[in-house]
Amino acid sequence: MKNESKQPDPEMNGRNRGGQGTGKQSGGKQPLVSPLALMIVAVLLLMIAILYYIDPEGISRTLKFAGGLFMGIIPVLLVVVVFMAAANMVPLSFLKKHLGSTSGGMGLLIAVLAGTFSHGPAYAWYPFLADLREKGVSNGKIAAFLYARAVKIPLLAAMAFYFGLSFTIIFSTLILVASFFLGKMFELMR
Amino acid sequence: MRILICMKVTDVQKIKTAFQKAFRGMFRSVPAILIVVLLISLLKTYVAADSIVRFFGLCSFTDTLLGALFGSILAGNSINSYIIGSELLSAGVPYAAVSAFLAAWVIVGIVQLPAESVQLGMRFAVTRAVAGFFLSVGVGLLLALFFRTGLI
């Protein structure tokens, strides 16, 4: 695997930064599915198989719930695919300029806002975020996006219903401010 | 006109390639997503979320830590965290603990850690989770301060 950077980046976790600035991604030798993920899935399935002998009813409920959960996130995954495709069409130089490590406060602000508007579970967004990072988006922006997801615009009314308006406003403000600064902290970490 | 048609064909090709890459990326992530789905389902079956009330009540600070801890372990839709949070509040659990619980529910997510590690790297995932835990505790304690000043 060709690596353009002089020092290998442990954060990349087997992925490379192929084609920085060229609009192309290498990764021809990249495995289609992560062996580590497959190993964890195998361990989990083995655990479920063992548990099935101990508590068949419980495991049946678990699998039924898992099926429902997986079906439920498919629409979110499709939306994420659209975002990934859109990101593939955006020039890498543009992404790096606005969301790279040198983009500063404005980039963090964009990440925080995107986090609050993102819908669905966080794990549905990991492929998109991993893809963005390969394209040069900094860890700080990704962290800020994930932290800001604690504030969900569509659910603010529900939160105010359960905990009151002032609680909702203060809680959301604190999370957004903290997301910005933790994002900044991640930017400073190497 | 010919140039326009050529441009459109190029654009369609570009879009097609972008979607092909995106679907390939998503396919690569399916095992990681499956890990989280299975872990959440196992947790939902074997850990009763509303049974956590009995662990609270020692003091405000430990309650806040516990709130963040339970929020980190439990997972699911945010609405569920609001329902459990409001039950905790009505059971007398302090605001600080409940807000730490609400924040950690979304921010930390222990069950999402394997998937996040696979996709974004172990160091990033663990650092983010640990910082998120302290962020949740900090938000809880700050909210308690606001509560004392009568703002909430």
Short mmCIF file of C-alpha atoms in Angstrom, two decimals:
data_model
loop_
_atom_site.label_atom_id
_atom_site.label_comp_id
_atom_site.label_asym_id
_atom_site.label_seq_id
_atom_site.Cartn_x
_atom_site.Cartn_y
_atom_site.Cartn_z
CA MET A 1 0.00 0.00 0.00
CA LYS A 2 1.46 3.33 -0.98
CA ASN A 3 1.52 5.86 1.79
CA GLU A 4 2.16 9.41 0.79
CA SER A 5 2.91 10.69 4.29
CA LYS A 6 6.38 10.10 5.66
CA GLN A 7 5.17 8.84 9.04
CA PRO A 8 2.41 6.27 9.35
CA ASP A 9 -0.64 7.61 11.17
CA PRO A 10 -1.87 5.16 13.81
CA GLU A 11 -5.22 6.94 13.80
CA MET A 12 -5.94 5.80 10.29
CA ASN A 13 -6.49 2.23 11.48
CA GLY A 14 -5.48 0.48 8.33
CA ARG A 15 -7.00 3.04 6.02
CA ASN A 16 -4.74 5.35 4.09
CA ARG A 17 -5.06 8.92 3.04
CA GLY A 18 -4.88 7.97 -0.58
CA GLY A 19 -5.09 10.63 -3.20
CA GLN A 20 -4.98 13.68 -1.00
CA GLY A 21 -5.71 16.69 -3.07
CA THR A 22 -6.26 14.68 -6.20
CA GLY A 23 -9.89 13.86 -5.74
CA LYS A 24 -9.06 10.18 -6.03
CA GLN A 25 -8.88 7.57 -3.34
CA SER A 26 -6.47 4.71 -3.48
CA GLY A 27 -7.21 1.77 -1.25
CA GLY A 28 -7.12 -0.92 -3.88
CA LYS A 29 -5.56 -3.32 -1.37
CA GLN A 30 -7.90 -2.26 1.43
CA PRO A 31 -9.94 -5.23 2.68
CA LEU A 32 -13.62 -4.91 1.82
CA VAL A 33 -14.61 -5.63 5.43
CA SER A 34 -12.49 -4.98 8.51
CA PRO A 35 -11.15 -8.29 9.90
CA LEU A 36 -11.37 -6.87 13.44
CA ALA A 37 -15.08 -6.07 13.00
CA LEU A 38 -15.72 -9.54 11.59
CA MET A 39 -13.91 -11.08 14.55
CA ILE A 40 -16.04 -9.10 17.05
CA VAL A 41 -19.23 -10.07 15.18
CA ALA A 42 -18.14 -13.74 15.30
CA VAL A 43 -17.48 -13.52 19.07
CA LEU A 44 -20.87 -11.88 19.63
CA LEU A 45 -22.68 -14.51 17.54
CA LEU A 46 -20.89 -17.27 19.45
CA MET A 47 -21.96 -15.63 22.72
CA ILE A 48 -25.55 -15.41 21.48
CA ALA A 49 -25.46 -19.09 20.42
CA ILE A 50 -24.24 -20.11 23.89
CA LEU A 51 -26.82 -17.88 25.59
CA TYR A 52 -29.54 -19.42 23.41
CA TYR A 53 -29.05 -22.74 25.22
CA ILE A 54 -29.34 -21.04 28.60
CA ASP A 55 -32.16 -18.60 27.83
CA PRO A 56 -33.83 -19.30 24.46
CA GLU A 57 -36.71 -16.92 25.16
CA GLY A 58 -34.42 -14.03 26.05
CA ILE A 59 -32.24 -14.54 22.98
CA SER A 60 -35.31 -14.79 20.75
CA ARG A 61 -36.40 -11.41 22.13
CA THR A 62 -32.87 -10.06 21.59
CA LEU A 63 -32.76 -11.18 17.96
CA LYS A 64 -36.25 -9.86 17.28
CA PHE A 65 -35.28 -6.50 18.76
CA ALA A 66 -31.99 -6.50 16.80
CA GLY A 67 -33.90 -7.18 13.57
CA GLY A 68 -36.29 -4.29 14.25
CA LEU A 69 -33.41 -1.99 15.18
CA PHE A 70 -31.46 -2.86 12.04
CA MET A 71 -34.49 -2.36 9.80
CA GLY A 72 -35.15 0.94 11.56
CA ILE A 73 -31.71 2.36 10.78
CA ILE A 74 -31.75 1.40 7.10
CA PRO A 75 -33.37 4.74 6.08
CA VAL A 76 -30.71 6.60 8.09
CA LEU A 77 -27.98 4.53 6.42
CA LEU A 78 -29.39 5.45 3.01
CA VAL A 79 -29.28 9.15 3.95
CA VAL A 80 -25.68 8.64 5.09
CA VAL A 81 -24.85 7.02 1.72
CA VAL A 82 -26.17 10.15 0.00
CA PHE A 83 -23.94 12.29 2.26
CA MET A 84 -20.97 10.02 1.49
CA ALA A 85 -21.62 10.29 -2.24
CA ALA A 86 -21.90 14.08 -1.92
CA ALA A 87 -18.61 14.15 0.00
CA ASN A 88 -17.02 12.09 -2.79
CA MET A 89 -17.98 14.82 -5.25
CA VAL A 90 -16.67 17.72 -3.16
CA PRO A 91 -13.03 18.56 -4.02
CA LEU A 92 -10.64 17.41 -1.31
CA SER A 93 -9.00 20.84 -1.22
CA PHE A 94 -12.39 22.39 -0.31
CA LEU A 95 -12.98 19.88 2.51
CA LYS A 96 -9.47 20.39 3.86
CA LYS A 97 -9.79 24.16 3.71
CA HIS A 98 -13.10 24.29 5.56
CA LEU A 99 -12.91 21.22 7.81
CA GLY A 100 -9.21 20.39 7.98
CA SER A 101 -7.00 21.00 10.99
CA THR A 102 -6.16 24.52 9.82
CA SER A 103 -9.77 25.60 9.26
CA GLY A 104 -10.03 27.01 12.79
CA GLY A 105 -13.14 28.06 14.68
CA MET A 106 -15.41 28.31 11.65
CA GLY A 107 -14.77 24.65 10.78
CA LEU A 108 -15.58 23.64 14.35
CA LEU A 109 -18.75 25.72 14.25
CA ILE A 110 -19.83 23.94 11.05
CA ALA A 111 -19.11 20.56 12.68
CA VAL A 112 -21.10 21.47 15.82
CA LEU A 113 -24.07 22.68 13.76
CA ALA A 114 -23.96 19.58 11.55
CA GLY A 115 -23.92 17.43 14.70
CA THR A 116 -27.07 19.02 16.10
CA PHE A 117 -28.92 18.58 12.80
CA SER A 118 -27.74 15.00 12.18
CA HIS A 119 -30.44 12.40 12.57
CA GLY A 120 -30.37 8.75 13.67
CA PRO A 121 -27.89 6.86 15.82
CA ALA A 122 -24.22 7.90 15.95
CA TYR A 123 -22.96 4.54 14.66
CA ALA A 124 -24.85 5.09 11.40
CA TRP A 125 -22.63 8.15 10.84
CA TYR A 126 -19.28 6.43 11.51
CA PRO A 127 -18.78 5.33 7.86
CA PHE A 128 -19.39 8.90 6.68
CA LEU A 129 -17.05 10.33 9.32
CA ALA A 130 -14.35 7.75 8.52
CA ASP A 131 -14.72 8.66 4.86
CA LEU A 132 -14.43 12.38 5.65
CA ARG A 133 -11.31 11.79 7.71
CA GLU A 134 -9.70 9.92 4.82
CA LYS A 135 -10.38 13.05 2.80
CA GLY A 136 -8.55 15.25 5.29
CA VAL A 137 -11.23 16.36 7.79
CA SER A 138 -9.56 16.70 11.18
CA ASN A 139 -10.27 14.64 14.30
CA GLY A 140 -11.38 17.80 16.11
CA LYS A 141 -14.24 18.36 13.66
CA ILE A 142 -15.31 14.71 13.90
CA ALA A 143 -15.21 14.82 17.71
CA ALA A 144 -17.15 18.12 17.79
CA PHE A 145 -19.77 16.62 15.45
CA LEU A 146 -20.20 13.54 17.67
CA TYR A 147 -20.36 15.57 20.92
CA ALA A 148 -22.87 18.06 19.52
CA ARG A 149 -25.21 15.17 18.71
CA ALA A 150 -26.30 15.32 22.38
CA VAL A 151 -28.36 18.34 21.29
CA LYS A 152 -31.02 17.17 18.90
CA ILE A 153 -33.02 19.95 17.29
CA PRO A 154 -36.06 17.75 16.49
CA LEU A 155 -36.16 16.48 20.10
CA LEU A 156 -35.78 19.82 21.90
CA ALA A 157 -39.54 20.08 22.38
CA ALA A 158 -39.66 16.60 23.93
CA MET A 159 -36.78 17.51 26.24
CA ALA A 160 -38.54 20.73 27.29
CA PHE A 161 -41.70 18.69 27.96
CA TYR A 162 -39.87 16.31 30.31
CA PHE A 163 -37.40 18.68 32.00
CA GLY A 164 -38.64 22.22 31.43
CA LEU A 165 -37.61 24.97 29.04
CA SER A 166 -34.85 26.55 31.16
CA PHE A 167 -33.20 23.15 31.76
CA THR A 168 -33.31 22.43 28.02
CA ILE A 169 -31.81 25.81 27.08
CA ILE A 170 -28.98 25.64 29.65
CA PHE A 171 -28.24 21.94 28.97
CA SER A 172 -28.11 22.48 25.20
CA THR A 173 -25.97 25.61 25.48
CA LEU A 174 -23.48 23.87 27.78
CA ILE A 175 -23.22 20.87 25.44
CA LEU A 176 -22.71 23.05 22.35
CA VAL A 177 -20.03 25.18 24.02
CA ALA A 178 -18.30 22.07 25.42
CA SER A 179 -18.45 20.38 21.98
CA PHE A 180 -16.67 23.35 20.44
CA PHE A 181 -13.92 23.40 23.05
CA LEU A 182 -13.46 19.62 23.12
CA GLY A 183 -13.22 19.72 19.34
CA LYS A 184 -10.50 22.34 19.75
CA MET A 185 -8.77 20.08 22.29
CA PHE A 186 -8.77 17.23 19.76
CA GLU A 187 -7.28 19.58 17.16
CA LEU A 188 -4.38 20.35 19.50
CA MET A 189 -3.76 16.67 20.23
CA ARG A 190 -1.38 14.92 17.88
CA MET B 1 -24.86 21.50 -27.61
CA ARG B 2 -22.49 18.55 -28.04
CA ILE B 3 -20.29 19.96 -25.30
CA LEU B 4 -23.33 20.23 -23.00
CA ILE B 5 -24.27 16.59 -23.63
CA CYS B 6 -20.68 15.53 -23.01
CA MET B 7 -20.64 17.49 -19.74
CA LYS B 8 -23.87 15.87 -18.61
CA VAL B 9 -22.52 12.39 -19.40
CA THR B 10 -19.39 13.21 -17.39
CA ASP B 11 -21.53 14.46 -14.48
CA VAL B 12 -23.68 11.32 -14.52
CA GLN B 13 -20.50 9.24 -14.54
CA LYS B 14 -19.16 11.31 -11.62
CA ILE B 15 -22.36 10.82 -9.61
CA LYS B 16 -22.39 7.11 -10.40
CA THR B 17 -18.78 6.72 -9.25
CA ALA B 18 -19.49 8.76 -6.09
CA PHE B 19 -22.45 6.53 -5.19
CA GLN B 20 -20.50 3.35 -5.99
CA LYS B 21 -17.74 4.49 -3.62
CA ALA B 22 -20.31 5.46 -0.98
CA PHE B 23 -22.11 2.10 -1.15
CA ARG B 24 -18.75 0.30 -0.96
CA GLY B 25 -17.87 2.37 2.13
CA MET B 26 -21.23 1.61 3.72
CA PHE B 27 -20.90 -2.10 2.95
CA ARG B 28 -17.51 -2.06 4.67
CA SER B 29 -19.20 -0.60 7.75
CA VAL B 30 -22.03 -3.13 8.03
CA PRO B 31 -20.17 -5.47 10.46
CA ALA B 32 -19.37 -2.50 12.74
CA ILE B 33 -23.03 -1.44 12.69
CA LEU B 34 -24.06 -5.04 13.36
CA ILE B 35 -21.83 -5.09 16.47
CA VAL B 36 -23.65 -2.07 17.94
CA VAL B 37 -27.09 -3.44 17.02
CA LEU B 38 -26.34 -6.79 18.69
CA LEU B 39 -24.84 -5.16 21.80
CA ILE B 40 -27.78 -2.77 22.21
CA SER B 41 -30.23 -5.66 21.79
CA LEU B 42 -28.44 -7.82 24.37
CA LEU B 43 -28.32 -4.87 26.78
CA LYS B 44 -32.01 -4.11 26.23
CA THR B 45 -32.92 -7.74 27.05
CA TYR B 46 -30.71 -8.29 30.07
CA VAL B 47 -30.40 -4.86 31.73
CA ALA B 48 -33.60 -3.23 32.93
CA ALA B 49 -32.99 0.50 32.47
CA ASP B 50 -35.54 1.60 35.09
CA SER B 51 -33.91 -0.56 37.78
CA ILE B 52 -30.97 1.83 38.09
CA VAL B 53 -32.85 4.16 40.48
CA ARG B 54 -31.81 2.08 43.51
CA PHE B 55 -28.12 2.88 42.96
CA PHE B 56 -28.60 6.63 43.53
CA GLY B 57 -28.89 8.59 46.74
CA LEU B 58 -25.44 8.64 48.34
CA CYS B 59 -24.47 12.26 47.57
CA SER B 60 -24.84 14.69 44.69
CA PHE B 61 -21.31 14.17 43.35
CA THR B 62 -21.38 10.36 43.35
CA ASP B 63 -24.90 10.50 41.92
CA THR B 64 -23.54 12.63 39.06
CA LEU B 65 -20.74 10.13 38.43
CA LEU B 66 -23.27 7.28 38.54
CA GLY B 67 -25.58 9.17 36.18
CA ALA B 68 -22.74 9.56 33.68
CA LEU B 69 -21.76 5.91 34.15
CA PHE B 70 -25.27 4.56 33.53
CA GLY B 71 -25.72 6.97 30.63
CA SER B 72 -22.48 5.63 29.14
CA ILE B 73 -23.54 2.00 29.49
CA LEU B 74 -27.19 2.22 28.43
CA ALA B 75 -28.00 2.96 24.82
CA GLY B 76 -30.88 3.55 22.46
CA ASN B 77 -33.10 6.34 21.22
CA SER B 78 -32.64 9.69 22.99
CA ILE B 79 -36.37 9.76 23.82
CA ASN B 80 -35.78 6.68 26.01
CA SER B 81 -33.11 8.59 27.93
CA TYR B 82 -35.62 11.44 28.50
CA ILE B 83 -38.22 8.99 29.84
CA ILE B 84 -35.73 7.25 32.15
CA GLY B 85 -34.31 10.66 33.15
CA SER B 86 -37.72 12.00 34.11
CA GLU B 87 -38.36 8.81 36.12
CA LEU B 88 -35.05 9.35 37.90
CA LEU B 89 -36.01 12.96 38.65
CA SER B 90 -39.37 11.97 40.08
CA ALA B 91 -37.59 9.34 42.20
CA GLY B 92 -35.56 12.15 43.80
CA VAL B 93 -32.33 11.78 41.84
CA PRO B 94 -30.67 15.23 41.60
CA TYR B 95 -30.69 17.31 38.39
CA ALA B 96 -26.89 17.03 38.16
CA ALA B 97 -27.07 13.23 37.92
CA VAL B 98 -29.95 13.29 35.45
CA SER B 99 -28.24 15.78 33.14
CA ALA B 100 -24.99 13.78 33.30
CA PHE B 101 -27.05 10.72 32.43
CA LEU B 102 -28.71 12.47 29.46
CA ALA B 103 -25.42 13.82 28.13
CA ALA B 104 -23.49 10.54 28.50
CA TRP B 105 -26.33 8.56 26.84
CA VAL B 106 -25.61 10.23 23.51
CA ILE B 107 -22.00 11.33 23.92
CA VAL B 108 -20.27 8.24 25.35
CA GLY B 109 -22.06 5.01 24.39
CA ILE B 110 -19.88 2.12 25.56
CA VAL B 111 -21.72 -0.27 23.22
CA GLN B 112 -20.73 1.91 20.27
CA LEU B 113 -17.06 1.86 21.24
CA PRO B 114 -16.10 -1.32 19.26
CA ALA B 115 -17.74 0.07 16.11
CA GLU B 116 -16.21 3.51 16.62
CA SER B 117 -12.79 1.89 17.18
CA VAL B 118 -13.09 -0.13 13.97
CA GLN B 119 -14.18 2.89 11.93
CA LEU B 120 -12.32 5.80 13.49
CA GLY B 121 -9.45 4.17 15.36
CA MET B 122 -9.11 2.86 18.91
CA ARG B 123 -7.17 5.87 20.24
CA PHE B 124 -9.71 8.36 18.90
CA ALA B 125 -12.70 6.34 20.15
CA VAL B 126 -11.33 5.81 23.66
CA THR B 127 -10.11 9.41 24.04
CA ARG B 128 -13.46 10.72 22.83
CA ALA B 129 -15.37 8.44 25.20
CA VAL B 130 -13.24 9.35 28.23
CA ALA B 131 -13.42 13.09 27.44
CA GLY B 132 -17.17 12.67 26.82
CA PHE B 133 -17.63 11.05 30.23
CA PHE B 134 -15.95 14.00 31.96
CA LEU B 135 -17.89 16.43 29.78
CA SER B 136 -21.12 14.77 30.94
CA VAL B 137 -20.07 15.01 34.60
CA GLY B 138 -19.04 18.66 34.07
CA VAL B 139 -22.36 19.52 32.41
CA GLY B 140 -24.19 17.83 35.30
CA LEU B 141 -22.26 19.74 37.95
CA LEU B 142 -22.67 23.05 36.12
CA LEU B 143 -26.40 22.46 35.79
CA ALA B 144 -26.56 21.78 39.52
CA LEU B 145 -24.90 25.16 40.03
CA PHE B 146 -27.54 26.83 37.83
CA PHE B 147 -30.19 24.95 39.76
CA ARG B 148 -28.84 26.31 43.06
CA THR B 149 -28.86 29.86 41.75
CA GLY B 150 -32.53 29.44 40.88
CA LEU B 151 -32.12 29.66 37.09
CA ILE B 152 -33.76 26.25 36.64
#
